[in-house]
PDB file of C-alpha atoms and ligand atoms in Angstrom:
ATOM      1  CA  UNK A 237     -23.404 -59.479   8.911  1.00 83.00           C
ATOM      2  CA  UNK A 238     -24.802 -58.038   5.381  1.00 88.00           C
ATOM      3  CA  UNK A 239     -23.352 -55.078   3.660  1.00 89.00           C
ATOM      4  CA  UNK A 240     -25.748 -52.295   2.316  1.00 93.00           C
ATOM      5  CA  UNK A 241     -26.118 -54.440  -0.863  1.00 95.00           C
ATOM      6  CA  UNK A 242     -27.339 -57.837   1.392  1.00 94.00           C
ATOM      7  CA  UNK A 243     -24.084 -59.636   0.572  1.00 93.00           C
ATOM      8  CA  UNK A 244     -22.846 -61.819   3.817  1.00 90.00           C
ATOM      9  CA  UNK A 245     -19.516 -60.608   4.846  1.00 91.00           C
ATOM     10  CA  UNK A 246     -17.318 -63.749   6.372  1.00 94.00           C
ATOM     11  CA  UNK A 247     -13.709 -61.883   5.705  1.00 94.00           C
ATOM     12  CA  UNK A 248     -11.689 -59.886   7.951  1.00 96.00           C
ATOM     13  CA  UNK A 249      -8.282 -58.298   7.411  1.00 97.00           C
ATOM     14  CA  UNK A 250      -6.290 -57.606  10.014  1.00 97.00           C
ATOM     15  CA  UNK A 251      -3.056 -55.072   9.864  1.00 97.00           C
ATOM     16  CA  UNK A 252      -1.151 -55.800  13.115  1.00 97.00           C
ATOM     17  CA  UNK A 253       1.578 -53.617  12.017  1.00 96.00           C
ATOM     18  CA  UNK A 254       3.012 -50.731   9.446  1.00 94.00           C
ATOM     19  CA  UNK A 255       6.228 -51.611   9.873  1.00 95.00           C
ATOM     20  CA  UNK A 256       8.072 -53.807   7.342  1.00 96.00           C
ATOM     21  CA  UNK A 257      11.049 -55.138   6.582  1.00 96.00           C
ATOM     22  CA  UNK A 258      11.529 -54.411   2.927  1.00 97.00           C
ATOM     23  CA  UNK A 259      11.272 -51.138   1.181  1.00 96.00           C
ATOM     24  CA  UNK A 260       9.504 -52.298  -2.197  1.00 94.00           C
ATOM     25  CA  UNK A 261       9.662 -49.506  -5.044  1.00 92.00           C
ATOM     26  CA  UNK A 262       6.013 -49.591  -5.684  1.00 91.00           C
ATOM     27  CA  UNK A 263       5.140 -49.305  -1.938  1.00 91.00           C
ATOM     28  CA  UNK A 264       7.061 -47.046  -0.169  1.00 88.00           C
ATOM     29  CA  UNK A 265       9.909 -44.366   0.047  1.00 89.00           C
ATOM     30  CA  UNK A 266      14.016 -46.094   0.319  1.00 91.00           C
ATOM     31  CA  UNK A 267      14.236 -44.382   3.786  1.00 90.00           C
ATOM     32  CA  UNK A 268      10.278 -46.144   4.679  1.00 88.00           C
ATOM     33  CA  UNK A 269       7.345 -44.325   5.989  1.00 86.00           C
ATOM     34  CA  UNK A 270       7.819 -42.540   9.316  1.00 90.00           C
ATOM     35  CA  UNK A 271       6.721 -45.522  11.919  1.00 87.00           C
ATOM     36  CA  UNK A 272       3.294 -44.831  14.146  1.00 90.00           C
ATOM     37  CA  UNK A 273       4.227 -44.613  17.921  1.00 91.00           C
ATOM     38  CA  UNK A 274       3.177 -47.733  19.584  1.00 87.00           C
ATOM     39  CA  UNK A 275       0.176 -45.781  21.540  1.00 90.00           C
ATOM     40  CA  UNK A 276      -1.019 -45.166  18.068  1.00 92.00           C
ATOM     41  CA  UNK A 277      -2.003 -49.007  17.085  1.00 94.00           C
ATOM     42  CA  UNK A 278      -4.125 -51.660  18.568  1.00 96.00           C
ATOM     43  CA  UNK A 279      -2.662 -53.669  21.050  1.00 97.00           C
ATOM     44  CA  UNK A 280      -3.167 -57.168  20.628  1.00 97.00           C
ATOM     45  CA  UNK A 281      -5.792 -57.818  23.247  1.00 97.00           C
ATOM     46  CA  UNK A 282      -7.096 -54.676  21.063  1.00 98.00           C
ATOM     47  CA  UNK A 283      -7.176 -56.498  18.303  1.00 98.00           C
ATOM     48  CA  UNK A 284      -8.466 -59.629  19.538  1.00 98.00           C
ATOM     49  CA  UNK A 285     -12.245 -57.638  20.963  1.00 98.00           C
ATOM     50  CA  UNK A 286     -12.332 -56.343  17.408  1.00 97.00           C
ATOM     51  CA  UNK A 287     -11.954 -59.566  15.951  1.00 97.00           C
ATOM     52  CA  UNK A 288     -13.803 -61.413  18.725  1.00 97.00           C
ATOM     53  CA  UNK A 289     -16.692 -59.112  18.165  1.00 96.00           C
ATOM     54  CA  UNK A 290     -16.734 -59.837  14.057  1.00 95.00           C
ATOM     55  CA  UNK A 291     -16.571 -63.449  15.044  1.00 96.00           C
ATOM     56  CA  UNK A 292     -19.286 -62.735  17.038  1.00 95.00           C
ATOM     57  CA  UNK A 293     -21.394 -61.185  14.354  1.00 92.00           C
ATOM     58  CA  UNK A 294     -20.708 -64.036  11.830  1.00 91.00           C
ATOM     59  CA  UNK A 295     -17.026 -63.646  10.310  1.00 95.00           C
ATOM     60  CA  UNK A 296     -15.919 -66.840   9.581  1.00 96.00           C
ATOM     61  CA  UNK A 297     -12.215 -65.943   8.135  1.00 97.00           C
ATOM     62  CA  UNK A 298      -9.187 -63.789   9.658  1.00 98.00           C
ATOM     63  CA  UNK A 299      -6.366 -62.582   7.084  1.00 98.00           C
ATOM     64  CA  UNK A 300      -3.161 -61.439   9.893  1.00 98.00           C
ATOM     65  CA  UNK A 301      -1.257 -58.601   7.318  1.00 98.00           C
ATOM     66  CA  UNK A 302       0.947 -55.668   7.811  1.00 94.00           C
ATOM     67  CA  UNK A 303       2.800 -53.436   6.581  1.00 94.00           C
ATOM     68  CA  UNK A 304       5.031 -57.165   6.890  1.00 97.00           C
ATOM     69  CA  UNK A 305       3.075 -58.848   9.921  1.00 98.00           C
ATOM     70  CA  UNK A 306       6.173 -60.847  11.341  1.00 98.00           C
ATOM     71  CA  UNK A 307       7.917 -58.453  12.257  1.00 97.00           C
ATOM     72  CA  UNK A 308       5.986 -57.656  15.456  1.00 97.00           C
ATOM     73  CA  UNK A 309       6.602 -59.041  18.609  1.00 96.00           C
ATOM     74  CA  UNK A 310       4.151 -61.716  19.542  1.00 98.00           C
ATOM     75  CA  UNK A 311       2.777 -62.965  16.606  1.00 98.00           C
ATOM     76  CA  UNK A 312       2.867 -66.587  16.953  1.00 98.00           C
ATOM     77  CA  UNK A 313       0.874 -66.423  20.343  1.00 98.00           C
ATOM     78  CA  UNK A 314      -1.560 -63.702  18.901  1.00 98.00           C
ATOM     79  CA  UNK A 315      -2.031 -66.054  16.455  1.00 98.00           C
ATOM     80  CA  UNK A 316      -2.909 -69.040  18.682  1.00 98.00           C
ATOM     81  CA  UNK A 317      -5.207 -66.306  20.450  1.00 98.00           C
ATOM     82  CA  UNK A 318      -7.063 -65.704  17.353  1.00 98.00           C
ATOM     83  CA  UNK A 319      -7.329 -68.895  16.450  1.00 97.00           C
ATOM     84  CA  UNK A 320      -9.050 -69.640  19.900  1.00 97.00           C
ATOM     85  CA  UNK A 321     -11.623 -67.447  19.154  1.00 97.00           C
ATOM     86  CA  UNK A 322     -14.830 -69.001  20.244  1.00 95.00           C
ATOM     87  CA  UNK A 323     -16.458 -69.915  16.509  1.00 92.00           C
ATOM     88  CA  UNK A 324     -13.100 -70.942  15.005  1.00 93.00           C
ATOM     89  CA  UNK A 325     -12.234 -68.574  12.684  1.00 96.00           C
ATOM     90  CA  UNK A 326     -10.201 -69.598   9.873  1.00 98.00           C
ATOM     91  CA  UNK A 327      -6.960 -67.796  10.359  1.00 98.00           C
ATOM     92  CA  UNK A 328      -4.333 -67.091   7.165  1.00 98.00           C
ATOM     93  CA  UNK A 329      -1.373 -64.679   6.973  1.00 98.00           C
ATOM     94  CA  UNK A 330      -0.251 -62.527   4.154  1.00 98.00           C
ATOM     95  CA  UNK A 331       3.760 -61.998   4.290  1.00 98.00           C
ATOM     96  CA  UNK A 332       6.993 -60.979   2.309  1.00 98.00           C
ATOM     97  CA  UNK A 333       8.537 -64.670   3.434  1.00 98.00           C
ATOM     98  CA  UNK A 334      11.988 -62.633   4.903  1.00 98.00           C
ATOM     99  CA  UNK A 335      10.900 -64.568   8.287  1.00 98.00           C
ATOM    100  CA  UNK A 336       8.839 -67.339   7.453  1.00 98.00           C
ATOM    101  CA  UNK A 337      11.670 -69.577   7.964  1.00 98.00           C
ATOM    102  CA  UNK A 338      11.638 -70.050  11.004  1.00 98.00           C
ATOM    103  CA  UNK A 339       8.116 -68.782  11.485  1.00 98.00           C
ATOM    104  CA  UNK A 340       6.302 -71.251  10.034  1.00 98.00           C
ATOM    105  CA  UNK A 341       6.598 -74.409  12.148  1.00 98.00           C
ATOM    106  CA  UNK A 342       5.044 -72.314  14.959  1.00 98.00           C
ATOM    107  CA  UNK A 343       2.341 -70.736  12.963  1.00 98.00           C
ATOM    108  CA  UNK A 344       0.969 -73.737  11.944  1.00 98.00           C
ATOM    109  CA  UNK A 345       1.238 -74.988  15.960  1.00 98.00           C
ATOM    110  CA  UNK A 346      -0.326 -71.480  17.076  1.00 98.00           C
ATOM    111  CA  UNK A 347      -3.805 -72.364  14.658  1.00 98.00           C
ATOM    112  CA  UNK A 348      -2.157 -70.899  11.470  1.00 98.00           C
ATOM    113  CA  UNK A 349      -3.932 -72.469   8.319  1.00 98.00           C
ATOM    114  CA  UNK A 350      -2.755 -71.301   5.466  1.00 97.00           C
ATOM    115  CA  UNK A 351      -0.410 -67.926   4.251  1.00 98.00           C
ATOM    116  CA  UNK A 352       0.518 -66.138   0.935  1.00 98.00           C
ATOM    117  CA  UNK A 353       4.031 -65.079   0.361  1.00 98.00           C
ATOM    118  CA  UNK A 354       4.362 -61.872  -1.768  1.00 98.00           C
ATOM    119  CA  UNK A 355       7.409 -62.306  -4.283  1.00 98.00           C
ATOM    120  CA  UNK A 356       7.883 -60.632  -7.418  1.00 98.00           C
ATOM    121  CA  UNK A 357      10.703 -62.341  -8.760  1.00 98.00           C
ATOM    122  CA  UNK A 358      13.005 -65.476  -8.605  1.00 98.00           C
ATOM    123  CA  UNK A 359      16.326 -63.416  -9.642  1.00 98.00           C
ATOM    124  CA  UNK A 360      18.166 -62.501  -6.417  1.00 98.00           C
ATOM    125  CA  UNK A 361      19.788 -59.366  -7.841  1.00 97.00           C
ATOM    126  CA  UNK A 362      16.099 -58.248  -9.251  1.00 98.00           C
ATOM    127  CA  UNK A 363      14.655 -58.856  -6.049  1.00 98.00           C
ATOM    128  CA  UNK A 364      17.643 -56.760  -4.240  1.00 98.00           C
ATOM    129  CA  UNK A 365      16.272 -53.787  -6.825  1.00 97.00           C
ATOM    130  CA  UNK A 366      12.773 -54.397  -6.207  1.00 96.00           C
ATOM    131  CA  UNK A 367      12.638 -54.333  -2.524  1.00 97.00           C
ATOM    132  CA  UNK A 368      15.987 -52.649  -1.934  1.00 96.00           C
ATOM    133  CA  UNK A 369      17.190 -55.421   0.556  1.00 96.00           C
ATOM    134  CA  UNK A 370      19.042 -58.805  -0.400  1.00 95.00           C
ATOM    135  CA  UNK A 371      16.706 -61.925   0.811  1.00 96.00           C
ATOM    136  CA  UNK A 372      15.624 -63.895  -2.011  1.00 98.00           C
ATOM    137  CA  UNK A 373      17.188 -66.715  -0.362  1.00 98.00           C
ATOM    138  CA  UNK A 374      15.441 -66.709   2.752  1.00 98.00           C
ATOM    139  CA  UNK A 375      11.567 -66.084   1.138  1.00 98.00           C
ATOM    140  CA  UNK A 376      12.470 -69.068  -0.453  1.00 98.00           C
ATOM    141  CA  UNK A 377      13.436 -70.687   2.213  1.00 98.00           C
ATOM    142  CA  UNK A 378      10.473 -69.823   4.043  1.00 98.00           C
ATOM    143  CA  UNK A 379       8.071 -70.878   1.503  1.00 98.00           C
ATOM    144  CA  UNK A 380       9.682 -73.987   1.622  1.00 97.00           C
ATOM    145  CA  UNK A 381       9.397 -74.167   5.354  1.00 98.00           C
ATOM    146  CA  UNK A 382       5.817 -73.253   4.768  1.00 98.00           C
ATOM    147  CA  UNK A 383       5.053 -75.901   2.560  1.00 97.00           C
ATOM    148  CA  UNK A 384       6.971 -78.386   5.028  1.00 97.00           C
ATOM    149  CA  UNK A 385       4.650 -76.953   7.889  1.00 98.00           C
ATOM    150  CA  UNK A 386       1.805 -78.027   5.508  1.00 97.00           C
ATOM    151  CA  UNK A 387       0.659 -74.504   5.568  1.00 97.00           C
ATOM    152  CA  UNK A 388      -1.172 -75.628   2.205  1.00 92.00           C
ATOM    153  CA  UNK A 389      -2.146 -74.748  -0.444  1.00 93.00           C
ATOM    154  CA  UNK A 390       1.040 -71.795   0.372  1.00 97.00           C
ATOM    155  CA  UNK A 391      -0.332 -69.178  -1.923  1.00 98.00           C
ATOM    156  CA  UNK A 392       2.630 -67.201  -4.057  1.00 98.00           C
ATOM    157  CA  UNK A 393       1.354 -63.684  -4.872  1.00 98.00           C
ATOM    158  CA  UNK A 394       3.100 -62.127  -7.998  1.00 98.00           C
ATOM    159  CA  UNK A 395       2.723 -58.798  -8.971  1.00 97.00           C
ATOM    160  CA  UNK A 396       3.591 -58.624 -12.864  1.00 96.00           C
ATOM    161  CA  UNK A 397       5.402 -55.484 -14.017  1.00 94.00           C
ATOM    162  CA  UNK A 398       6.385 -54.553 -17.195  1.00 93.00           C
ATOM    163  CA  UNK A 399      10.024 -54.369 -18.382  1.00 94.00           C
ATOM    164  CA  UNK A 400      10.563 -55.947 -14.800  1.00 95.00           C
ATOM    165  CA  UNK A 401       9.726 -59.154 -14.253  1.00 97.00           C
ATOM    166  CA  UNK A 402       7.205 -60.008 -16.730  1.00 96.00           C
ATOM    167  CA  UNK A 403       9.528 -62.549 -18.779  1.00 98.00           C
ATOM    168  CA  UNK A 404       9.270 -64.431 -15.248  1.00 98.00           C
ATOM    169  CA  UNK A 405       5.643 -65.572 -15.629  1.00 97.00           C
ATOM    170  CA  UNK A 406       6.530 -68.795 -16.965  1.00 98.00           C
ATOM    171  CA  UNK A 407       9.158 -69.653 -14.274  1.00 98.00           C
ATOM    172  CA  UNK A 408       6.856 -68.570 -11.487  1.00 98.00           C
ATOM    173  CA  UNK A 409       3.952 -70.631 -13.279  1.00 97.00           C
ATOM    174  CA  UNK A 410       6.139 -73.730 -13.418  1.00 97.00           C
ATOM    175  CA  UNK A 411       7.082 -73.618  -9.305  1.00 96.00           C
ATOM    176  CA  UNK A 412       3.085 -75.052  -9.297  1.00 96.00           C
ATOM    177  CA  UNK A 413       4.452 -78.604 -10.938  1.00 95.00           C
ATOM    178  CA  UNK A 414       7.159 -78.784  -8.314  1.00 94.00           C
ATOM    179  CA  UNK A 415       5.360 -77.549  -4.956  1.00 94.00           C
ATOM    180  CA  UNK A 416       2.072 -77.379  -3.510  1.00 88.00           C
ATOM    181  CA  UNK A 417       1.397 -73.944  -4.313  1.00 95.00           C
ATOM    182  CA  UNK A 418      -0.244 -71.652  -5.980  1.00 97.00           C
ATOM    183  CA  UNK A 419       1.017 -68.559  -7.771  1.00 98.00           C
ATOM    184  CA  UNK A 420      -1.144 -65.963  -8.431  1.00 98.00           C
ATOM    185  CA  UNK A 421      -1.038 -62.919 -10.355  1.00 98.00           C
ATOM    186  CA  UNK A 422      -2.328 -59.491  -8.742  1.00 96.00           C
ATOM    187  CA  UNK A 423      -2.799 -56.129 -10.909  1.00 94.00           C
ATOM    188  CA  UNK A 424      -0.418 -53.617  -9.828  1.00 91.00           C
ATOM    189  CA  UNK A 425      -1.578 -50.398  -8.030  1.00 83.00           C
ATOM    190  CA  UNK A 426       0.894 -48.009  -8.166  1.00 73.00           C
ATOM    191  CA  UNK A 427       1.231 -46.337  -4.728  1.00 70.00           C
ATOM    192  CA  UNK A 428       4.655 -44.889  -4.782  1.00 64.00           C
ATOM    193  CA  UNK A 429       6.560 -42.487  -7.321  1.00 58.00           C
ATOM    194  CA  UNK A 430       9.358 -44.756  -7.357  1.00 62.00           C
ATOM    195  CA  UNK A 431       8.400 -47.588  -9.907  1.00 63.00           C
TER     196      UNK A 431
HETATM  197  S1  SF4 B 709       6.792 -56.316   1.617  1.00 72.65           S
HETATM  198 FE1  SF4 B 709       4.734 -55.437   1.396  1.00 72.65          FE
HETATM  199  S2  SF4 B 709       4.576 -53.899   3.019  1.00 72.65           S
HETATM  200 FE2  SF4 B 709       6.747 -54.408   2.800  1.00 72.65          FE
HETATM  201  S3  SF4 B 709       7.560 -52.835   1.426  1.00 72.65           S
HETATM  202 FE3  SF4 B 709       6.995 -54.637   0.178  1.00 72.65          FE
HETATM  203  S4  SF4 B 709       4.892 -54.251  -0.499  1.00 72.65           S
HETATM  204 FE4  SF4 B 709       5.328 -52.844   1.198  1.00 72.65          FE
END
């Protein structure tokens, strides 16, 4: 499949989901976004004839996101459906970590390969501010589940803000000597009036 400019498109993202379950400042409103009624998204077996059908045409890669993708029902076996695609897709999952815990294992058994983990800081009373819900503790648990489920390289996605977090760049840079991982830094785009 070409675009309009002849470059091959192999990517796909996927949002399974706008529900989350953190309320980031730069993202959305403390009380969240009012939630679509279920008749209003894909269904999985939705899903899977769009993705099927890009498959079909030549995608070669699958990115599962959200809104925060584990928190809907199913995921692990629309996962393994996905990655049973005929043509093998390459299937990754972008995430905030809060269930990754004990997500991981079966991801990786459902055909996950690989998944970033959005975290903007390593300071648990920051990351209570930032996403106005406690759970440092468990995105770092999941990352390390993650990296136990050898769901490598786990990908760390950092978005640096000034005044915020940006005298964390360092620290998050240094996690790469200690774990397989990679932490990357992605430009901010300011989407809500409350950062
Ligand atoms: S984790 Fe992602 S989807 Fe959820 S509130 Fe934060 S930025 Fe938005």
């Amino acid at each position: 499949m070409l675009d309009s400019f002849g470059r091959s498109i192999e990517y796909l993202r996927l949002s399974i989901t706008d529900r989350c379950n953190l309320r980031c400042r730069y993202c959305m409103p403390e009380e969240g976004v009012p939630p679509l009624a279920h008749a209003d998204i894909l269904s999985y077996e939705e899903l899977l004839r769009v993705a099927g059908s890009c498959v079909a045409l030549g995608l070669s890669k699958i990115r599962v996101t959200g809104g925060e993708p584990l928190v809907r029902r199913g995921v692990v076996d629309f996962i393994a459906q996905l990655a049973a695609l005929p043509g093998a897709p390459e299937i990754t999952l972008t995430t905030n970590g809060l269930l990754l815990a004990e997500l991981a294992g079966p991801l990786k058994a459902a055909g996950l390969q690989r998944v970033n983990v959005s975290l903007d800081t390593l300071h648990p009373e920051r990351f209570a501010t930032l996403t106005r819900r406690d759970g440092l503790a468990q995105v770092l648990a999941g990352l390390a589940a993650a990296e136990a489920a050898e769901l490598n390289p786990v990908k760390v996605n950092v978005i640096p803000l000034k005044g915020v977090n940006d005298d964390e760049l360092l620290d998050f840079a240094r996690l790469t000597l200690r774990h397989h991982w990679e932490v990357r830094f992605i430009e901010f785009m300011p989407i809500s009036p409350d950062l």
